[in-house]
Coordinates of N, CA and C in Angstrom, one line a residue:
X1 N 0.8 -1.2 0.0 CA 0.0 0.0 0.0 C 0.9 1.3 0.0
X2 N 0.6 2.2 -0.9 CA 1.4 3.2 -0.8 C 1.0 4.0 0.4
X3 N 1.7 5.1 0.4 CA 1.7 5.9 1.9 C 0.8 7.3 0.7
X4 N 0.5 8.2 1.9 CA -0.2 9.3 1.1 C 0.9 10.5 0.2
X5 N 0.5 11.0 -0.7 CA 2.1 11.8 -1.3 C 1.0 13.3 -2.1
X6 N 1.6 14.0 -2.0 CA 1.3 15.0 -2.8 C 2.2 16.3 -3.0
X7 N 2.0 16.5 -4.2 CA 3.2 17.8 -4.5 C 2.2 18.7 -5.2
X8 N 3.4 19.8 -5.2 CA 2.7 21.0 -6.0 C 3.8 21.6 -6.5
X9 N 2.9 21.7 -8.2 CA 3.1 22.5 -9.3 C 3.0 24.3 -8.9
X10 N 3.6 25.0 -9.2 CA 3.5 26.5 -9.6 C 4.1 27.2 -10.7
X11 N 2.7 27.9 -11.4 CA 3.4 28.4 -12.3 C 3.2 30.4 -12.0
X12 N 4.7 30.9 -12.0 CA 4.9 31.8 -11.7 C 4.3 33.2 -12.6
X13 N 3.7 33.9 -11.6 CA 3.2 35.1 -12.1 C 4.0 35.5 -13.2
X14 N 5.4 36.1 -12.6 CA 6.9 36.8 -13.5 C 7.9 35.9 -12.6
X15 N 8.5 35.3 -13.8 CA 9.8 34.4 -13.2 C 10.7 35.3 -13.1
X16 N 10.8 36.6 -13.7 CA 11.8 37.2 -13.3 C 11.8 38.4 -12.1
X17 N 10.8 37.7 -11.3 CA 10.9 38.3 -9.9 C 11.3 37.1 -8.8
X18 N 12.4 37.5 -8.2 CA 12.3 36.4 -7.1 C 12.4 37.3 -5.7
X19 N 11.7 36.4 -4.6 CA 12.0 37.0 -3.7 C 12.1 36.1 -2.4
X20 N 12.6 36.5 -1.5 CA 13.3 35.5 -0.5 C 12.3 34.5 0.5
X21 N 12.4 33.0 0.7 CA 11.5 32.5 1.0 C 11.4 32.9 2.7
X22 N 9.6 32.7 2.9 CA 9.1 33.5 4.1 C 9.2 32.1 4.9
X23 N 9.1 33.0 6.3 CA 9.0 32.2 7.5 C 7.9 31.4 8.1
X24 N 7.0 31.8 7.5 CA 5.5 31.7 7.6 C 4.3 32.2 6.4
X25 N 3.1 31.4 6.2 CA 2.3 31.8 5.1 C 1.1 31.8 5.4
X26 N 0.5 32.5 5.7 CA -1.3 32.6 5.8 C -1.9 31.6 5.3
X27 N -3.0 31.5 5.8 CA -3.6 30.4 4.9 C -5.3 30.9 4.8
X28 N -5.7 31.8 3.9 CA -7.2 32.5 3.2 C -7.6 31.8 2.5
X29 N -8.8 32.2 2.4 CA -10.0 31.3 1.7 C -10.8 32.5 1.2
X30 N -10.4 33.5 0.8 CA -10.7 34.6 0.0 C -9.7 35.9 -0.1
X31 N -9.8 36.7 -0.7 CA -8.8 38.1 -1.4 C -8.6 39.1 0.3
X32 N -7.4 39.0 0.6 CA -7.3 39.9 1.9 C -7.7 41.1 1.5
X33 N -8.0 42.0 2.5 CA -8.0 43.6 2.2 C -6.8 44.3 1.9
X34 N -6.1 44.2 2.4 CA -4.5 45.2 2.3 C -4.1 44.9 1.3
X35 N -3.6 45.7 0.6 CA -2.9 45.7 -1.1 C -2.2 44.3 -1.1
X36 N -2.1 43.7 -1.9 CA -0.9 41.8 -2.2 C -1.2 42.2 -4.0
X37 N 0.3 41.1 -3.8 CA 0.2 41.3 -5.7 C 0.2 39.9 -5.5
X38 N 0.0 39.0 -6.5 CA -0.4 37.3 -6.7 C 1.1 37.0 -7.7
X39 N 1.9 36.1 -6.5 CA 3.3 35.7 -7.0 C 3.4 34.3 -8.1
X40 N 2.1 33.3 -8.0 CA 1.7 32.4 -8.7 C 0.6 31.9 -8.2
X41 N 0.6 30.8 -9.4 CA -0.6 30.1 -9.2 C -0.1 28.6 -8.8
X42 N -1.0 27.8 -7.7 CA -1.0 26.7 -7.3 C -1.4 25.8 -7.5
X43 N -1.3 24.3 -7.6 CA -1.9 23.3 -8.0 C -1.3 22.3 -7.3
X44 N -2.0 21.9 -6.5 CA -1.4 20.1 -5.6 C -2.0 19.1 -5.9
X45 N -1.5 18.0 -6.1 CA -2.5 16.7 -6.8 C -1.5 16.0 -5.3
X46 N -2.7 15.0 -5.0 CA -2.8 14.2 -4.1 C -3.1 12.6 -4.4
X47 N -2.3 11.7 -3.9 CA -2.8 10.3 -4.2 C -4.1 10.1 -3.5
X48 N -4.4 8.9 -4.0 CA -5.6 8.2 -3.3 C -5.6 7.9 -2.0
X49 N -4.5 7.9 -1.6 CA -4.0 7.8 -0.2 C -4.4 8.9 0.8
X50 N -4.2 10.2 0.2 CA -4.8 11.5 1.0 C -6.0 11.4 1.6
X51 N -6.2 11.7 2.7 CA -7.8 11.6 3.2 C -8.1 12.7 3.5
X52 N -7.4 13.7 3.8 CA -7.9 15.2 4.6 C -7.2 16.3 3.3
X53 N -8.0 17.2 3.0 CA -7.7 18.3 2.4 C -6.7 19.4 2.8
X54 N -6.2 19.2 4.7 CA -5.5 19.9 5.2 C -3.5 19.6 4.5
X55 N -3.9 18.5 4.2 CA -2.8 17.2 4.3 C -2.0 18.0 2.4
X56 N -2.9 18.4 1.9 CA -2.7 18.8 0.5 C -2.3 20.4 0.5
X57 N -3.0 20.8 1.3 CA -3.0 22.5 1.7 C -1.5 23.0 2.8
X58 N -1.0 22.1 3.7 CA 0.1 21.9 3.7 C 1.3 21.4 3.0
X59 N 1.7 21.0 2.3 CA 2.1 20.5 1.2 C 2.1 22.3 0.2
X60 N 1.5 22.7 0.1 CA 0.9 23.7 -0.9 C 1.5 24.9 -0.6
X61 N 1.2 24.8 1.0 CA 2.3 26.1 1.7 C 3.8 26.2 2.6
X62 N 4.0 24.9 2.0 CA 5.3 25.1 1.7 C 5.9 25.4 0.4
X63 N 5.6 25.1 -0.4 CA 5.7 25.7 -1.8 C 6.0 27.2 -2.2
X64 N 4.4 27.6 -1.2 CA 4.7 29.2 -1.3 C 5.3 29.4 -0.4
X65 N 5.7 29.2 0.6 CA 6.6 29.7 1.5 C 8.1 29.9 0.7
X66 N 8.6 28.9 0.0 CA 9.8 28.6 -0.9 C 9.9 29.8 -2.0
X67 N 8.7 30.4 -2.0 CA 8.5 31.0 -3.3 C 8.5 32.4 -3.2
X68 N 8.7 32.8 -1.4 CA 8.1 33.9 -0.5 C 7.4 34.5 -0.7
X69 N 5.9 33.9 -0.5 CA 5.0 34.5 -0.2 C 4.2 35.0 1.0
X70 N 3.5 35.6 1.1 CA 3.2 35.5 2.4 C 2.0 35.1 3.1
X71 N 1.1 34.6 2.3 CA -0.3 33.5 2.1 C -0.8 33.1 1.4
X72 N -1.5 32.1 1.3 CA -2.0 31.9 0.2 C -3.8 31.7 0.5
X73 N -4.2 31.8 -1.0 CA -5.5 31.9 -1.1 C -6.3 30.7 -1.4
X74 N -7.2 29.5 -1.1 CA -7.5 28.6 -1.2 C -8.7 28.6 -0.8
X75 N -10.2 28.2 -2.1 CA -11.4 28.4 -1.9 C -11.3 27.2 -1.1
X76 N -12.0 26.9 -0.2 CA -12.9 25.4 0.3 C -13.1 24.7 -0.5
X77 N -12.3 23.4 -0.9 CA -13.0 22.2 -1.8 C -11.8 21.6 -2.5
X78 N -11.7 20.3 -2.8 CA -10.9 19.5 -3.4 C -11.8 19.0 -4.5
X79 N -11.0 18.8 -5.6 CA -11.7 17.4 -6.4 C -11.0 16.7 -7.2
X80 N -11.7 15.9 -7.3 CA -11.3 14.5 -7.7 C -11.6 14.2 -9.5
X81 N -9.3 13.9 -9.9 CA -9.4 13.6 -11.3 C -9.5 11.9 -11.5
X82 N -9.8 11.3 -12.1 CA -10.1 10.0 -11.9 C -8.3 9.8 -13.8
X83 N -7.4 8.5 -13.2 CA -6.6 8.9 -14.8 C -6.2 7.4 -14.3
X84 N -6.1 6.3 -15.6 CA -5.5 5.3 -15.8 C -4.7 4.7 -14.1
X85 N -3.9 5.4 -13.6 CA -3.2 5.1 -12.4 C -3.9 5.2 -11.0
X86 N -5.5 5.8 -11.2 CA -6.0 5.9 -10.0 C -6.9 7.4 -9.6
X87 N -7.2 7.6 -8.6 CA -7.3 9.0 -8.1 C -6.8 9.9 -7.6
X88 N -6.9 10.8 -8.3 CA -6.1 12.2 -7.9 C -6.9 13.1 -7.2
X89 N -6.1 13.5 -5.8 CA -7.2 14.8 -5.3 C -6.4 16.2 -5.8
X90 N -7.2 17.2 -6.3 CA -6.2 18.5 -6.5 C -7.2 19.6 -5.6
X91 N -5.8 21.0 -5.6 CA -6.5 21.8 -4.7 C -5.7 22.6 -5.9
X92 N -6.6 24.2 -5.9 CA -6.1 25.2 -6.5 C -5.8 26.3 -5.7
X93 N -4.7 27.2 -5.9 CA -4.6 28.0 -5.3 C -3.8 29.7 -5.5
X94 N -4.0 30.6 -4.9 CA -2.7 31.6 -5.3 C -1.9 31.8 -4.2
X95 N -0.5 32.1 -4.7 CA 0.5 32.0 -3.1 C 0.3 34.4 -3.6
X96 N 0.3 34.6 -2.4 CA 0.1 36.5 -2.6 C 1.3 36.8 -1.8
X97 N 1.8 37.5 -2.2 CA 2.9 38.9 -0.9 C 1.9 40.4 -0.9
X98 N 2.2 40.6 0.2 CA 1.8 41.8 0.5 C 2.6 42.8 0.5
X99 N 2.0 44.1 0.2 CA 2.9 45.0 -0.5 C 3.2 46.1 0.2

């Protein structure tokens, strides 16, 4: 039996911005108020193994943490891609800095 695994994809707003990874990342479920510019976009796919959505969303912020951001934005909800090898759970998301 495999164990549960999930990674995440980002594809960067401007790759030719980098900036230094943060110590910590928010974790929203909608657009903060205080000015943020959106440093990428997120995508975590999850084996069938995964049971909790929390399990995918950490995984997710460490990514943007790597990416220095300083939260990220993630509606409520997972779903499910069904592909030859099994079930995939994915979560979408934006990693934001604040400005």
């Amino acid at each position: 039996m495999l164990p549960p695994e999930a990674v995440t994809h980002a594809a960067l707003t401007d790759p030719a911005n980098y900036y230094e990874p943060t110590v910590t990342v928010e974790l929203l479920d909608a657009s903060p108020d205080r000015p943020f510019i959106k440093i990428a976009r997120l995508e975590t796919l999850g084996n069938e193994r995964v049971l909790s959505e929390v399990f995918l969303i950490e995984d997710m912020r460490i990514t943007a943490r790597l990416l220095g951001a300083n939260a990220i934005i993630v509606p409520h909800g997972r779903s499910r891609q069904y592909s030859p090898d099994g079930i995939h759970w994915i979560i979408e998301g934006d990693a934001i800095r604040y400005q």
